[in-house]
Coordinates of C-alpha atoms in Angstrom, one line a residue:
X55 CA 0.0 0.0 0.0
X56 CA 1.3 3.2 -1.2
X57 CA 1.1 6.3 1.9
X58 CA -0.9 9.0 0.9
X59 CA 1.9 11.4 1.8
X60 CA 3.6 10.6 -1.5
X61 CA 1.2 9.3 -3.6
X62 CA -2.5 10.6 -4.4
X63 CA -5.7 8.4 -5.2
X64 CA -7.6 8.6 -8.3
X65 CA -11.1 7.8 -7.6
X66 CA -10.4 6.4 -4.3
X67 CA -7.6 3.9 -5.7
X68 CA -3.5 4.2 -5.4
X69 CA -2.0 3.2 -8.7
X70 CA 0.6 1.0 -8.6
X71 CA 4.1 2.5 -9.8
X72 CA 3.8 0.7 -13.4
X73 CA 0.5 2.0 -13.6
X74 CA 1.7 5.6 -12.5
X75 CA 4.5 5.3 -15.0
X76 CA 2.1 4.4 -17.8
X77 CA -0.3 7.4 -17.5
X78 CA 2.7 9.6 -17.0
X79 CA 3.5 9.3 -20.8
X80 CA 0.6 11.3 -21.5
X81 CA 1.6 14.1 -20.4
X82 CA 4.3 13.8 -23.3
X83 CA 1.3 13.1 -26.0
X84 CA 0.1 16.5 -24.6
X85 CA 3.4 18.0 -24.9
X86 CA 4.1 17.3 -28.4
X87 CA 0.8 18.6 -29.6
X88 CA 1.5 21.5 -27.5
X89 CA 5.1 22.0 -29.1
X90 CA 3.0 21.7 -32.6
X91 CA 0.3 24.0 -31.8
X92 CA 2.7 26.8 -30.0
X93 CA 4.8 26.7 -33.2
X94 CA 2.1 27.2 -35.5
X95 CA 0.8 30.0 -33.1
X96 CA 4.0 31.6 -33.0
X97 CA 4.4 31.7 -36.9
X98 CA 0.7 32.8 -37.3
X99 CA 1.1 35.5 -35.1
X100 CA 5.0 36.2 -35.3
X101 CA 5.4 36.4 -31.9
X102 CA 7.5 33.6 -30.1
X103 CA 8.3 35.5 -26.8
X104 CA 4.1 35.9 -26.4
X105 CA 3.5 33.1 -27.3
X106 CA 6.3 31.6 -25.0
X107 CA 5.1 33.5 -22.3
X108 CA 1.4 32.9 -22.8
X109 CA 1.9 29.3 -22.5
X110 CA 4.0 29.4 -19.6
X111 CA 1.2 31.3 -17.8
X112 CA -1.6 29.3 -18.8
X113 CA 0.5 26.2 -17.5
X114 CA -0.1 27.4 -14.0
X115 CA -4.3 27.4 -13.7
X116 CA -3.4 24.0 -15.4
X117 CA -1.4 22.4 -12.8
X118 CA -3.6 23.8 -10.7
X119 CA -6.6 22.4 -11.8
X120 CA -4.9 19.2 -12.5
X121 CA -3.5 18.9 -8.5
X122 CA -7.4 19.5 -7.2
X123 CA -9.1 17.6 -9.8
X124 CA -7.3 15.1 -11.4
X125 CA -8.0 12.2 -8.4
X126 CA -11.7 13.0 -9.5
X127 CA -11.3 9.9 -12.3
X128 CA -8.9 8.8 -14.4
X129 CA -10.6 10.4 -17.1
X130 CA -10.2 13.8 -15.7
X131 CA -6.2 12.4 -15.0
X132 CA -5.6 12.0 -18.5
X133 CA -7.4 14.7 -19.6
X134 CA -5.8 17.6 -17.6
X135 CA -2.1 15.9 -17.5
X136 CA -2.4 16.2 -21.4
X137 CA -3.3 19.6 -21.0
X138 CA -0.5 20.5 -19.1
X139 CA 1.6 18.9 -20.6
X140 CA 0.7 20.9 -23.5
X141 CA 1.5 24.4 -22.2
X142 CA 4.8 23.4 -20.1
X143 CA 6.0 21.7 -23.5
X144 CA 4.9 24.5 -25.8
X145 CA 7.5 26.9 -24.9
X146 CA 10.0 24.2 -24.0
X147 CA 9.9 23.6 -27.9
X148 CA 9.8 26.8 -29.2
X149 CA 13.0 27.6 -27.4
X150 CA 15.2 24.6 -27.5
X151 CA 13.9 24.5 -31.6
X152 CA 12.7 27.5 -33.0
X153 CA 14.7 30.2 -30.8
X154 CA 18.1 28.3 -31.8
X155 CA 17.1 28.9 -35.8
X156 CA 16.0 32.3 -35.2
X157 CA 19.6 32.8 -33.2
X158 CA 21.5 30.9 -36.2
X159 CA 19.9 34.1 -38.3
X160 CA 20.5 36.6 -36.4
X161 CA 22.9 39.5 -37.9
X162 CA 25.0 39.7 -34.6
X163 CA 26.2 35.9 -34.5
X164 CA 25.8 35.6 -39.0
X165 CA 28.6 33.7 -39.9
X166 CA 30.1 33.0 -36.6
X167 CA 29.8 29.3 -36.0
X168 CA 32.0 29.7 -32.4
X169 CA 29.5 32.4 -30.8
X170 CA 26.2 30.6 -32.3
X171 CA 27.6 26.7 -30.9
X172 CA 28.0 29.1 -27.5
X173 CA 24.4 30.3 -27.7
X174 CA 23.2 27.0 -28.6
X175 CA 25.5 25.2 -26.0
X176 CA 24.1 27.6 -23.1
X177 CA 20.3 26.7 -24.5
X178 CA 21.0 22.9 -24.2
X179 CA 23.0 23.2 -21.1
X180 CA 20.2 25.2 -19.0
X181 CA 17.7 22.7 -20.4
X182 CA 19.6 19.8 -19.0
X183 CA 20.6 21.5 -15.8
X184 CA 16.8 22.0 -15.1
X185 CA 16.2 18.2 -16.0
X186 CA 18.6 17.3 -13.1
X187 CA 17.2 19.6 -10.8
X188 CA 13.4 19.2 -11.4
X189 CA 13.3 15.8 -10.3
X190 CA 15.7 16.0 -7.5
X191 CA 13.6 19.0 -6.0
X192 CA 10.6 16.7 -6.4
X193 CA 11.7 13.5 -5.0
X194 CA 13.1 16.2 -1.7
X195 CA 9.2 17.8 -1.8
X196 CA 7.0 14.5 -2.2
X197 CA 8.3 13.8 1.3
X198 CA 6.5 16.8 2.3
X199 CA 3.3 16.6 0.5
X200 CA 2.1 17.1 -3.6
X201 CA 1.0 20.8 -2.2
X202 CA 5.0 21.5 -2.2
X203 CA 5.6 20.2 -5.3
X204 CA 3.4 21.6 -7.3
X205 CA 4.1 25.0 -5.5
X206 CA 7.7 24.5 -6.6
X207 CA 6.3 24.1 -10.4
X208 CA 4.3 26.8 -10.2
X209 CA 6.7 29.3 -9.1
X210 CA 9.0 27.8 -11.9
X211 CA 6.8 28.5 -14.1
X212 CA 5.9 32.0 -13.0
X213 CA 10.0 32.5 -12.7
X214 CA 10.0 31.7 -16.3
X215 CA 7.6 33.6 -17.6
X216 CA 8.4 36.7 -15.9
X217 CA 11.8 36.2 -17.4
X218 CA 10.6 36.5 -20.7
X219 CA 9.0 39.9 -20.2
X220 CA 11.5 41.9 -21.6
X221 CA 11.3 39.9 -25.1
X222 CA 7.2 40.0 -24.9
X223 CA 7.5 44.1 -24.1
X224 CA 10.7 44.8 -27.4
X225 CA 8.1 42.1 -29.6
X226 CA 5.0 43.8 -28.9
X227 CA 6.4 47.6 -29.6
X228 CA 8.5 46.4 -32.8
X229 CA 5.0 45.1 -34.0
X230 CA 3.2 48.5 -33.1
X231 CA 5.8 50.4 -34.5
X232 CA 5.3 48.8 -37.7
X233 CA 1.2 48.8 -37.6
X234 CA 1.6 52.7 -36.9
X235 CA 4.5 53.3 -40.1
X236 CA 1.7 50.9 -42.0
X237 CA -1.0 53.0 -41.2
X238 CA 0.7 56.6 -41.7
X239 CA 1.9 54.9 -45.0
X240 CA -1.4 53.8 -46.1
X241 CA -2.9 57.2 -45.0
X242 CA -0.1 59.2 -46.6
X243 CA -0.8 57.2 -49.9
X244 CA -5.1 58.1 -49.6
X245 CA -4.7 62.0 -49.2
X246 CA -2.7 62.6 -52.2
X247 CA -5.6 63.4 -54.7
X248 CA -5.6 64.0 -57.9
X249 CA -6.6 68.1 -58.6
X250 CA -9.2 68.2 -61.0
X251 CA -9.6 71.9 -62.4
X252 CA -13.1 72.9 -64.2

């Protein structure tokens, strides 16, 4: 029998680890249709760091609802774990994929190959450093209770988020700057009439 301190019922039953390790999965089925859907966003929209940061903030209602409502059934398990796995992966993709290309493009690192395996390197490296440390910190909190971990992943979410506000803020102006040049274009272009003389 599994102690409720570290493990949490589903409709009144403890899974057994295999179990557990099976429905775990889907929270990567989630994440790869969120990496899919957060690139396609991103492109649509031309806006990663929004979209980055959008996801990252929608993946905290989602863990919460999954910690007070995924014991309901397992069909509210699945359902939710997908779902956040779809947000927390979203951005992961976009980063580790799509920020790297973007970087590979960039005028300030074009042609460079040493500064653009640094950027690359330090992208990868972070990623893997918070692999190690993610589960560590979670096997330390389980011993205190679910309520801890899941504070801990909320709070690295919100850190990651609020992290990415300085790319949403530059984003969002470059795009209004170029809607207002667009707009003074396009009016420019309507005023200049031609004079008709009777």
């Amino acid at each position: 029998m599994y102690s409720p301190r570290v493990s949490t019922a589903i409709d009144g039953q403890y899974m057994s680890v295999k179990s557990a390790g099976n429905l775990s999965t889907l929270f990567d089925v989630g994440g790869i249709v969120g990496g899919i859907l957060a690139g396609y966003i991103s492109d649509k929209l031309r806006a990663r760091a929004t979209t980055a940061a959008t996801f990252l903030y929608a993946a905290i209602p989602a863990m919460l609802l999954y910690r007070f409502y995924g014991g309901i059934s397992p069909m509210s398990n699945i359902v939710l774990m997908m779902v956040v796995g779809l947000f927390v992966n979203g951005p992961y993709a976009l980063i580790t994929t799509a920020v790297s290309a973007d970087l590979g493009t960039h005028s300030s690192i074009r042609g460079d190959s040493r500064a653009l395996a640094t950027v690359t390197a330090i992208i990868d490296g972070t990623g893997s450093l918070g692999a190690a440390l993610g589960p560590l910190l979670t096997g330390f909190l389980s011993t205190i209770g679910w309520d801890a971990v899941f504070t801990m992943l909320i709070i690295c979410e919100l850190a990651a988020g609020l992290l990415l506000t300085r790319l949403v803020i530059s984003e969002q102006a470059e795009k209004l700057s170029k809607r207002r040049h667009h707009g003074q274009h396009n009016a420019g272009g309507n005023t200049s009439e031609p004079l008709h003389s009777d």
